[in-house]
CSV table of C-alpha atoms in Angstrom, one decimal:
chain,number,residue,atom,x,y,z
A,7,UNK,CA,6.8,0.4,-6.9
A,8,UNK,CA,10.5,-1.4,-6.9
A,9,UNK,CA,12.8,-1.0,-10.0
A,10,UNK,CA,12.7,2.8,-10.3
A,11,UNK,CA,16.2,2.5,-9.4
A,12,UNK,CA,16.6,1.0,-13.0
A,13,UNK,CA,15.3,4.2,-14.7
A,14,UNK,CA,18.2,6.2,-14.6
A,15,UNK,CA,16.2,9.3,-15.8
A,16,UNK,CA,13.5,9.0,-13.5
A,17,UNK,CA,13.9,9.2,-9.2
A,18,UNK,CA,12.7,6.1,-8.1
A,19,UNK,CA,10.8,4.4,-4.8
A,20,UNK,CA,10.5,0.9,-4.3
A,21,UNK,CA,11.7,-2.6,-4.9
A,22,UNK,CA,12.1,-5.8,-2.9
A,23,UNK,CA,13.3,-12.0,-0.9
A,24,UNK,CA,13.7,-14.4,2.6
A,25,UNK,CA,13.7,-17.8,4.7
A,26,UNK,CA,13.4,-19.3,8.2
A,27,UNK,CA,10.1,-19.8,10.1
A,28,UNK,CA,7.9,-20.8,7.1
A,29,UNK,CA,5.7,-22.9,9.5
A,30,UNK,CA,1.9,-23.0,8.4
A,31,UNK,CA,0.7,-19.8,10.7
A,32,UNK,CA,-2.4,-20.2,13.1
A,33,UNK,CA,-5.4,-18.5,11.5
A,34,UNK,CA,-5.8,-14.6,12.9
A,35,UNK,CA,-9.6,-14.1,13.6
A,36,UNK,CA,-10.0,-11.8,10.4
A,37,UNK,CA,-11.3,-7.9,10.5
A,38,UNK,CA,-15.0,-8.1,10.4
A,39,UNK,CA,-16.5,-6.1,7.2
A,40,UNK,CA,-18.2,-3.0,7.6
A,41,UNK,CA,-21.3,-3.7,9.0
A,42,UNK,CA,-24.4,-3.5,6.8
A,43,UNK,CA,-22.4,-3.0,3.3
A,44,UNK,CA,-25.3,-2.5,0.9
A,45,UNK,CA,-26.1,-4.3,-2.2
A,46,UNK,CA,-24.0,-3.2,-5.3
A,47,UNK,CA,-26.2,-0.4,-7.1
A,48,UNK,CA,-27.9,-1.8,-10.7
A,49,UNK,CA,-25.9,-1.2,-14.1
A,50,UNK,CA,-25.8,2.1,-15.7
A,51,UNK,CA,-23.1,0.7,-19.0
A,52,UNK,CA,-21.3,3.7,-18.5
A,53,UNK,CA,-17.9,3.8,-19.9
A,54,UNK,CA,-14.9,4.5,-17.5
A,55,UNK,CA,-12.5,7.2,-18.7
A,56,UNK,CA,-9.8,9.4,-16.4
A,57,UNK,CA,-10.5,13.2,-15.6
A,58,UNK,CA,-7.8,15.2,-14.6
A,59,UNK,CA,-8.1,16.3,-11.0
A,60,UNK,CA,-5.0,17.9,-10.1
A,61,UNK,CA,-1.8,18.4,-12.0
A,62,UNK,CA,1.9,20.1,-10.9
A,63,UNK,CA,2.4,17.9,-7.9
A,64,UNK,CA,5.8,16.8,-7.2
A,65,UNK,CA,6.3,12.9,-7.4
A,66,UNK,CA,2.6,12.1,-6.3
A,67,UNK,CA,2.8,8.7,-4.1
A,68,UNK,CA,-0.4,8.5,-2.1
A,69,UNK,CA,-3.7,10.0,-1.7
A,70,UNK,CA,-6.5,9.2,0.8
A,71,UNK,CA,-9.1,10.8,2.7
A,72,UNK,CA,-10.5,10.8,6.2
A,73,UNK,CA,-13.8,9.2,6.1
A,74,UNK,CA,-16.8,11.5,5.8
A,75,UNK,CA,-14.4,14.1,4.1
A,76,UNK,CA,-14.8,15.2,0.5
A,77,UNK,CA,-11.2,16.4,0.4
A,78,UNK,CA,-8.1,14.6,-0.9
A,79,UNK,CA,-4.7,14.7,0.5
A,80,UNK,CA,-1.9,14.0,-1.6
A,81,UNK,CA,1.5,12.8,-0.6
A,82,UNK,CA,4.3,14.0,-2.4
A,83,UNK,CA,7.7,12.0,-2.0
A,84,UNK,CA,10.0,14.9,-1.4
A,85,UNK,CA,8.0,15.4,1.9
A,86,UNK,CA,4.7,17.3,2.0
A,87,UNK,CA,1.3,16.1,2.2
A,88,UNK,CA,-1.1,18.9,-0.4
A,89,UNK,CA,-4.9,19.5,0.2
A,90,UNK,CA,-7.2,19.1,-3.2
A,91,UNK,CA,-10.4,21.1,-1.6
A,92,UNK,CA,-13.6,21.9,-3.8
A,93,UNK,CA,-11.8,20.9,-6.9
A,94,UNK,CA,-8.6,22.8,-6.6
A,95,UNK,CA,-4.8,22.0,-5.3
A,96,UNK,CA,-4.8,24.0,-2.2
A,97,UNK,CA,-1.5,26.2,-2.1
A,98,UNK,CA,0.3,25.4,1.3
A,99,UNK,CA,1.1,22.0,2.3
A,100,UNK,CA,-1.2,20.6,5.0
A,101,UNK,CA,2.1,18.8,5.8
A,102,UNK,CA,5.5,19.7,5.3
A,103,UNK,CA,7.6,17.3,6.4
A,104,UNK,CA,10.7,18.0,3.8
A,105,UNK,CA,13.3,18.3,6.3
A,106,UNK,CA,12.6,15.2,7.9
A,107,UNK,CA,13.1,12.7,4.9
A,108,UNK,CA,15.5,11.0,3.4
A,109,UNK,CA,15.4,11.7,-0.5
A,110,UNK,CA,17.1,8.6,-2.4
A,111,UNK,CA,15.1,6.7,-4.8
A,112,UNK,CA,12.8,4.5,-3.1
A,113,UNK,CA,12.9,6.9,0.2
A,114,UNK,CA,10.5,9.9,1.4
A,115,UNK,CA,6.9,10.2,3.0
A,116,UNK,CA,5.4,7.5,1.1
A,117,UNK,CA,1.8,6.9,2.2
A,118,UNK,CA,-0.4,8.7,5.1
A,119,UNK,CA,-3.4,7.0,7.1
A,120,UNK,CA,-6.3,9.1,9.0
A,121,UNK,CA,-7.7,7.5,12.3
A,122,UNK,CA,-11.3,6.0,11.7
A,123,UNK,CA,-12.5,8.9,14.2
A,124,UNK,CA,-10.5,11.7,12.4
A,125,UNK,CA,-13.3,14.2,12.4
A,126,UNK,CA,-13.5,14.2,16.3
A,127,UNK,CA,-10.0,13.4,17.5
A,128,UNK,CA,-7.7,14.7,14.7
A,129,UNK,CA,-5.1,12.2,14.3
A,130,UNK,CA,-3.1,10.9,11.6
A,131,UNK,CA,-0.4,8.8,10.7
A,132,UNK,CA,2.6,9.2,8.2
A,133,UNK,CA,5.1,6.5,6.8
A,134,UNK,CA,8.4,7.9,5.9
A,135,UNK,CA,12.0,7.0,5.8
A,136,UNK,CA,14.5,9.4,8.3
A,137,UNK,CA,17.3,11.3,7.4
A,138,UNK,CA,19.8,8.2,8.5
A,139,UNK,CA,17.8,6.0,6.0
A,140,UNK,CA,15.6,4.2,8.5
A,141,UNK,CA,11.6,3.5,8.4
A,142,UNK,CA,9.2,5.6,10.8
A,143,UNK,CA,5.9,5.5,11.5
A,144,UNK,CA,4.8,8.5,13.2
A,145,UNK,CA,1.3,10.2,15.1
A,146,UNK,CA,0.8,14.1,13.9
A,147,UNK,CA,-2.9,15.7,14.8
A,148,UNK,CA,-4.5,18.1,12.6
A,149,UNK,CA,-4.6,21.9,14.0
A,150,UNK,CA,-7.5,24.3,14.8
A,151,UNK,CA,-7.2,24.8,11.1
A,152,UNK,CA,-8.6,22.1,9.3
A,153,UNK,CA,-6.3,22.1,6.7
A,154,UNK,CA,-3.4,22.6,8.7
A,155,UNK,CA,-1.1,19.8,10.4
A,156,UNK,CA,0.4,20.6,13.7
A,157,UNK,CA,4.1,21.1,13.1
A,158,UNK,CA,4.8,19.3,16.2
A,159,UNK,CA,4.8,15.4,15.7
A,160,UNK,CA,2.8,13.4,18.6
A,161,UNK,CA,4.7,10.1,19.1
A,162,UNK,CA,6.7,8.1,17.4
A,163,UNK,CA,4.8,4.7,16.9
A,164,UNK,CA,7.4,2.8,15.3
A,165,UNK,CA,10.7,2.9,14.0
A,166,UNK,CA,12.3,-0.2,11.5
A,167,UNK,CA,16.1,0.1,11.3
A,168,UNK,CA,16.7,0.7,7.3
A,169,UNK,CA,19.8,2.1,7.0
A,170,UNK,CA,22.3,-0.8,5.4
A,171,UNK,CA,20.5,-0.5,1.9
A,172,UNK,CA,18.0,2.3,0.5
A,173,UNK,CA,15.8,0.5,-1.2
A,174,UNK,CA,12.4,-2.0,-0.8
A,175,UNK,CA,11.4,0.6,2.4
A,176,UNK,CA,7.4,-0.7,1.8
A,177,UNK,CA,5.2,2.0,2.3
A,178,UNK,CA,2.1,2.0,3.3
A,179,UNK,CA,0.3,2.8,6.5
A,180,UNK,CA,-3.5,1.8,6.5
A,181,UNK,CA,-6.4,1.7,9.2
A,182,UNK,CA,-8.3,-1.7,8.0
A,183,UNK,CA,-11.8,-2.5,8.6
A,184,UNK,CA,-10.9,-3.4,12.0
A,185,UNK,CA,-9.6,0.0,13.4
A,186,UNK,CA,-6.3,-1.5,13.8
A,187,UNK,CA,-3.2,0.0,12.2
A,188,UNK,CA,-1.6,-1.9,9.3
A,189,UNK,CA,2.0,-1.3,7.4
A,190,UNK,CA,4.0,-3.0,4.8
A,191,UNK,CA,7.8,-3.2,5.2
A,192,UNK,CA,10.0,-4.7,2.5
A,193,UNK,CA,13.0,-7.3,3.2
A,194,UNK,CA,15.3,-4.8,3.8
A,195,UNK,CA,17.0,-4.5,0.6
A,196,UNK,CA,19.8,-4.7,-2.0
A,197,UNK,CA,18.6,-7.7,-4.3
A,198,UNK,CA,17.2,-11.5,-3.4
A,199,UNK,CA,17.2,-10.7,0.2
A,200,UNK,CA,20.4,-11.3,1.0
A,201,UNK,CA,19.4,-11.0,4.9
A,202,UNK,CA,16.8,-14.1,4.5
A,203,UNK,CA,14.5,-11.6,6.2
A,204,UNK,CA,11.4,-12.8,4.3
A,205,UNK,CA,11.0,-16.2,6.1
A,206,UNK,CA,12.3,-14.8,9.7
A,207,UNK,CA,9.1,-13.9,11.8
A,208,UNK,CA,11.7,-12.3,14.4
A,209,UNK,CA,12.2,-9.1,12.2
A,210,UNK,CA,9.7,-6.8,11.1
A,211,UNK,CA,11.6,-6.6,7.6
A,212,UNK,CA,9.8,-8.3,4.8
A,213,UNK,CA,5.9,-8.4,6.6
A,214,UNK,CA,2.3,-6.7,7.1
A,215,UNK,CA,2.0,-5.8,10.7
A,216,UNK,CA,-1.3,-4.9,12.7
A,217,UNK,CA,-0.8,-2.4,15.7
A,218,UNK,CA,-3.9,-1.3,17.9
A,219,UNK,CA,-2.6,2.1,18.3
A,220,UNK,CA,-5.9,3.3,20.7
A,221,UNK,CA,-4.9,0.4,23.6
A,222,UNK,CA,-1.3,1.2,24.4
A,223,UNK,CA,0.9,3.9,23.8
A,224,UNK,CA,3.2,4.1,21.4
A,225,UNK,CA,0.9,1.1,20.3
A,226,UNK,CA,0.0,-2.8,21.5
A,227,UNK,CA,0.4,-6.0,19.2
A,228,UNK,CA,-3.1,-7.4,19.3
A,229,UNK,CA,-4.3,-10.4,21.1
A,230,UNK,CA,-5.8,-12.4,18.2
A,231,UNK,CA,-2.3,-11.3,15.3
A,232,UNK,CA,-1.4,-14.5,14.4
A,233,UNK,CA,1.9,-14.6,16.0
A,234,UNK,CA,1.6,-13.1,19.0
A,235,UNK,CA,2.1,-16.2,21.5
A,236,UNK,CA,4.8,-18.1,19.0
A,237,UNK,CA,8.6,-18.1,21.0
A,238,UNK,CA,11.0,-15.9,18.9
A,239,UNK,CA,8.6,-14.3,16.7
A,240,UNK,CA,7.2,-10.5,16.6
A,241,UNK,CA,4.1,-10.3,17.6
A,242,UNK,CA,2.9,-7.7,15.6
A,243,UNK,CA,3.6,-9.7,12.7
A,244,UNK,CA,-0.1,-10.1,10.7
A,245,UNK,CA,1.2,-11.7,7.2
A,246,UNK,CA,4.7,-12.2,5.8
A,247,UNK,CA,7.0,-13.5,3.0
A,248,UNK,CA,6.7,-10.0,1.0
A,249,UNK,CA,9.7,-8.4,-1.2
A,250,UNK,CA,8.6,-5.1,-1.2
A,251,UNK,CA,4.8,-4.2,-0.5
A,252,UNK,CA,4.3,-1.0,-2.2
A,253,UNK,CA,0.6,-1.0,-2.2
A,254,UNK,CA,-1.6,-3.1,-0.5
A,255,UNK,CA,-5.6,-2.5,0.0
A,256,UNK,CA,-8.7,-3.9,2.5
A,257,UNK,CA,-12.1,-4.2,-0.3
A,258,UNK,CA,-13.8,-1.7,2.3
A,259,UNK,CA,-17.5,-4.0,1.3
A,260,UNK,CA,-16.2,-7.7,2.7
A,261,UNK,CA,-13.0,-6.8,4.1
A,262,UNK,CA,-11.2,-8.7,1.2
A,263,UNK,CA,-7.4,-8.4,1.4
A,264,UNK,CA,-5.2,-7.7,-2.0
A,265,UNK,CA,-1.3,-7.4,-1.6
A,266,UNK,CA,1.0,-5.9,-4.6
A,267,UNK,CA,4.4,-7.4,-4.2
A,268,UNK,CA,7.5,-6.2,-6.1
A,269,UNK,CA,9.0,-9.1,-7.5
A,270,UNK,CA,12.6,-9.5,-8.1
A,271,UNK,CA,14.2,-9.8,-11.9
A,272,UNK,CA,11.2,-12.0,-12.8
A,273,UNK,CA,7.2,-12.2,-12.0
A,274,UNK,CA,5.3,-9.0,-10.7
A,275,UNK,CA,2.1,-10.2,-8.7
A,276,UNK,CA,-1.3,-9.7,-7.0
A,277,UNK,CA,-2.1,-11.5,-3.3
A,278,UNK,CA,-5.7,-12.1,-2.6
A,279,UNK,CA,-7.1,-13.5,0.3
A,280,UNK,CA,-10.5,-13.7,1.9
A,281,UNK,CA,-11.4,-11.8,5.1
A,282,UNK,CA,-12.1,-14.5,7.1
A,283,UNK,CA,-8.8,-16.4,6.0
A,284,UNK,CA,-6.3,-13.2,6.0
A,285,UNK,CA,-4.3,-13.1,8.9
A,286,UNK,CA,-1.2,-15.1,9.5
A,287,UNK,CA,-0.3,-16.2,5.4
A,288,UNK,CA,3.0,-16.7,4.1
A,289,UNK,CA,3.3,-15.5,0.5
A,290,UNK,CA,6.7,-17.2,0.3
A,291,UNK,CA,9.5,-14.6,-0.8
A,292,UNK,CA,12.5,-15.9,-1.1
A,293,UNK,CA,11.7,-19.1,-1.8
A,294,UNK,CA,9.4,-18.2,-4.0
A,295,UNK,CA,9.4,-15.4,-6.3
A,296,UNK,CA,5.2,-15.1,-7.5
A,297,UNK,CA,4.3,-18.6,-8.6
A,298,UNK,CA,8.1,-19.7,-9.3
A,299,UNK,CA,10.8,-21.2,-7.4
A,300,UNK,CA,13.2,-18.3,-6.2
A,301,UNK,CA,15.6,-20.0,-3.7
A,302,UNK,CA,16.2,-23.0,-4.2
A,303,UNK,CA,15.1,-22.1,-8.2
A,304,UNK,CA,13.8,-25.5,-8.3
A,305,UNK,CA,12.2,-28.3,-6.7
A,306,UNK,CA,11.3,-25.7,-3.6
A,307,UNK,CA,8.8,-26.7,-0.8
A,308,UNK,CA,5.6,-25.0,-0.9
A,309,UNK,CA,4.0,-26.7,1.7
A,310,UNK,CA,2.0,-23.3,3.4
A,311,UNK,CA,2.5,-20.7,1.2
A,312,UNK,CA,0.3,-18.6,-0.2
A,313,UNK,CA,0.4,-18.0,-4.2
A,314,UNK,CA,-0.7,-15.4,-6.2
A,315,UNK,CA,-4.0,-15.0,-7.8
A,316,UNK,CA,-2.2,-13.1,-10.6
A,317,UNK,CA,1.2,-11.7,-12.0
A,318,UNK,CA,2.8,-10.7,-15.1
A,319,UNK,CA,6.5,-11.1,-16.7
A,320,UNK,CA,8.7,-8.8,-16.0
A,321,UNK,CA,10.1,-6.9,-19.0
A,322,UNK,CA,8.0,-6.1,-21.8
A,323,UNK,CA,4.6,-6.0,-19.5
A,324,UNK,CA,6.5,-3.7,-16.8
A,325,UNK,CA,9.1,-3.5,-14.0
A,326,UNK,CA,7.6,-2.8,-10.6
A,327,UNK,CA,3.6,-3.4,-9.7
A,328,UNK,CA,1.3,-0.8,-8.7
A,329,UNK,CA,-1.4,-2.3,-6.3
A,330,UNK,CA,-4.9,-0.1,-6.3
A,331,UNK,CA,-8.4,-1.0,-4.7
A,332,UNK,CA,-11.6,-2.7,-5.4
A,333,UNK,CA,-14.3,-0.5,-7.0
A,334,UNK,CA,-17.2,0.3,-4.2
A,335,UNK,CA,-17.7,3.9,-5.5
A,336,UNK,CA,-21.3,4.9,-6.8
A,337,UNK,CA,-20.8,6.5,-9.8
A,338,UNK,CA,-19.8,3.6,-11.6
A,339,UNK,CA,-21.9,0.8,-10.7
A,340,UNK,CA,-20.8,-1.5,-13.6
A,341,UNK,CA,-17.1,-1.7,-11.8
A,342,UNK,CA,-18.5,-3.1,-8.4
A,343,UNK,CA,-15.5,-5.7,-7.4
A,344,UNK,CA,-13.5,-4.9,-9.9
A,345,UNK,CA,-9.5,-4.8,-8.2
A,346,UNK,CA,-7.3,-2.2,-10.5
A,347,UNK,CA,-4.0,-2.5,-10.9
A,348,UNK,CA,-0.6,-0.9,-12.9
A,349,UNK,CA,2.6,-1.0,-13.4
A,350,UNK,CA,5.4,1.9,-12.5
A,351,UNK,CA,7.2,1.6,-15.5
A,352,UNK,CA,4.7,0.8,-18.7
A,353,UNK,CA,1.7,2.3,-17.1
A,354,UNK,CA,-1.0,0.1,-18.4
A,355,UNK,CA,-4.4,-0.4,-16.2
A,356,UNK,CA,-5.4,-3.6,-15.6
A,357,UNK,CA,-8.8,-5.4,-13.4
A,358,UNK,CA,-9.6,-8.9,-12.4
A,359,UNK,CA,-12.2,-10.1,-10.0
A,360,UNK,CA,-11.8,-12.2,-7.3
A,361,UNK,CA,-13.8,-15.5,-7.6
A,362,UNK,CA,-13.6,-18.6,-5.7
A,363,UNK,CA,-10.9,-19.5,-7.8
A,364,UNK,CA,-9.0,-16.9,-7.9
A,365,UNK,CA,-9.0,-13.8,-10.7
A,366,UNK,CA,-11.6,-14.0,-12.9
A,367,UNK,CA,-12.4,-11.8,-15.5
A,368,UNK,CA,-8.9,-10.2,-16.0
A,369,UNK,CA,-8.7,-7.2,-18.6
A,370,UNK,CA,-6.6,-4.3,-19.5
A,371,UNK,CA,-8.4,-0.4,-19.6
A,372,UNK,CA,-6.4,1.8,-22.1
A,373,UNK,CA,-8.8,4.5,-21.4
A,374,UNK,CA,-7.5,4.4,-17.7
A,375,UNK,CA,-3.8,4.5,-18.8
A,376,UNK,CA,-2.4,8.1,-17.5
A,377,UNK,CA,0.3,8.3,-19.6
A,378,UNK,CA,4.1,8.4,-17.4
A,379,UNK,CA,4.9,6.4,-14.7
A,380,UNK,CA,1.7,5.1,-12.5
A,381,UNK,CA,2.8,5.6,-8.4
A,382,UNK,CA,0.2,4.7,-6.7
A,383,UNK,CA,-3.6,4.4,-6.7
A,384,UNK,CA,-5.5,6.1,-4.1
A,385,UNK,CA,-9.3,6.1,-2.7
A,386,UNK,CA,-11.2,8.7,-1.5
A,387,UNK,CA,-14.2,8.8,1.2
A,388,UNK,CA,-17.0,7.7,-1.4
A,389,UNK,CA,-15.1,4.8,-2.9
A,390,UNK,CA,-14.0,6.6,-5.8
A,391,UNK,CA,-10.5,5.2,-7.3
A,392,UNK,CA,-7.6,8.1,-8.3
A,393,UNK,CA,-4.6,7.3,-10.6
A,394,UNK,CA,-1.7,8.9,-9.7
A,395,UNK,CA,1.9,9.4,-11.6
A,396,UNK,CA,5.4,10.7,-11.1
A,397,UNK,CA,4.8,13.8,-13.1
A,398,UNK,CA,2.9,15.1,-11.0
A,399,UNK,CA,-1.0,14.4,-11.9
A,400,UNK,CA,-3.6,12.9,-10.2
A,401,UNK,CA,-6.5,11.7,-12.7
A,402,UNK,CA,-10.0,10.3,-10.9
A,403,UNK,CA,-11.6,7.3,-12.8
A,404,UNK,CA,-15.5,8.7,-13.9
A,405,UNK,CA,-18.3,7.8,-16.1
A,406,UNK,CA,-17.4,8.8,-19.7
């Protein structure tokens, strides 16, 4: 999500450039798949149409659920995470973390990110931007009630100083197949990354990171990230070159990584990378901006970057990219690999496939189009894919 701050009527979220230390990475030993991911179920034909599951939320930006769990917890942007339990919106927050947040366009709790073993040790991670502007990462358990937070935080994991401009904060926090902890930060800001924090591995601005949050406490930069023993850089660093990463996602079957970047004024695009070559790519903002030249804005080296599989003009096809998931749910066995995607301004739906070559089988799904502006995507326990949008509804994608 970046170039809400264009839409003058609407409150925004996200948007996102950089150079120095665009060496070819060493390859990260990638997160293993699940083990024993079962063969994609036969055909059924069905068509895939949007039911409304929830509506009267304010500024949806995230759902998930712990794993096992048939609820869904919402994030909403102004600071509260909301339960959606047997069907209906539970009335108090699980969450409230309103006071806590900054509220400027691309700012507020922005994503949240249950531990693999929620069910037995309660713990949870949000992603928010502070009062003073800057990026947090932060540990809360669940209470004896099961839909109830306790108010007290447990640790701070990280904080990312964000406080010079208030846009391209990133925003998601994500446990990958691995168990480790991942989150996107954007480049820190303002417009072409004027900081060149893209291509600097000695910030955290403008990358993925991978924490193991179990070894060490507030968290340890695994042995195998891809950076780790390199002088000068951060170790925690997994993947960067990234404007602003609204929405990235792990294919929970192979362990498939697909990365949403916001681009600048020009080219919107989808990252896709196999498991076993993920860790340690460059997808080259600033110097490149998708498959373009950015700076210089021609006759730029490529040499080691990675390019997208996909992207779209920006203007008439949209403004600011929506990354969702790959299809793995049950009830639709027709959409098995199928990566959905959006766009925050125009809305549409759109799939593609990843093949050996790279998106195959691209198409658009009006039926899935929500209507309004399209925030995020979210998944639940089962696979299931949700569509969510800024005034406040969250529609689950179902068999007609």
């Amino acid at each position: 999500m970046r170039r809400f701050l264009r839409l003058a009527l609407i409150p925004l979220l996200l948007t996102g450039c950089g150079s120095n230390g665009s060496a070819t990475a060493p390859s990260a030993p990638p997160p293993p798949p699940p083990p024993g991911a079962p063969p994609p179920p036969p055909g059924t034909g069905a068509r895939p149409v949007l039911r409304e599951i929830a509506q009267g939320l304010s500024f949806p930006v995230h759902l998930a659920s712990p794993p096992g769990d048939a609820r869904l917890f919402v994030v909403e942007k102004v600071g509260t995470v909301r339960i959606v339990k047997d069907g209906a919106l539970v009335d108090t927050p699980f969450l409230d973390l309103s006071g806590d947040v900054s509220q400027g366009g691309e700012q507020g709790l922005l994503s949240i990110a249950f531990h693999p073993r929620y069910a037995e040790n309660g713990r949870f991670f949000v992603y928010y931007t502070d009062r003073g502007g800057d990026i947090r990462i932060v540990e809360r358990r669940v209470s004896n009630d099961p839909d109830r937070a306790d108010p007290s935080p447990v640790r701070n994991v990280i904080t990312v100083e964000h406080s010079e401009h208030s846009n391209h904060n990133g925003g998601l926090v994500v446990f990958g197949p691995d168990g480790k902890l991942y989150a996107g930060f954007g480049d820190g800001g303002a417009g072409g990354d004027p900081d060149e924090n893209g291509q600097n591995l000695g910030t955290l601005l403008g990358s993925i990171v991978r924490l193991d949050v179990d070894a060490a406490q507030p968290y340890a930069a695994p042995s195998d990230n891809p950076f780790v023993d390199r002088s000068g850089a951060r170790g925690e660093i997994w993947a960067y070159g990234v404007r602003n990463p609204w929405r990235f996602s792990f294919d929970r079957a192979n362990g498939d990584f697909y990365l949403a970047d916001v681009g600048q004024n020009e080219i919107e695009e989808v990252d896709a990378v196999r498991a076993a070559e993920a860790g340690g790519k460059n997808y080259g903002w600033d110097v490149m901006e998708g498959s373009s030249c950015f700076e210089p804005p021609e006759g730029c080296d490529r040499t080691g970057l990675t390019l997208p599989v996909t992207e779209y003009d920006n203007g008439d096809d949209g403004c600011s990219i929506t990354g969702g998931f790959v299809y793995r749910g049950p009830a639709l066995p027709d959409l098995q690999g199928t990566y959905f995607y959006s766009d925050f301004c125009t809305g549409f739906v759109r799939s593609f496939e990843l093949s050996g070559t790279g998106a195959a089988g691209e198409r658009s799904w009006a039926d899935l189009e929500p209507g309004g502006n399209v925030t995020s995507f979210g998944e639940d326990a089962a696979g299931e894919i949700y569509v969510l949008t800024s005034n406040g509804g969250v529609f689950k994608i179902v068999p007609e």
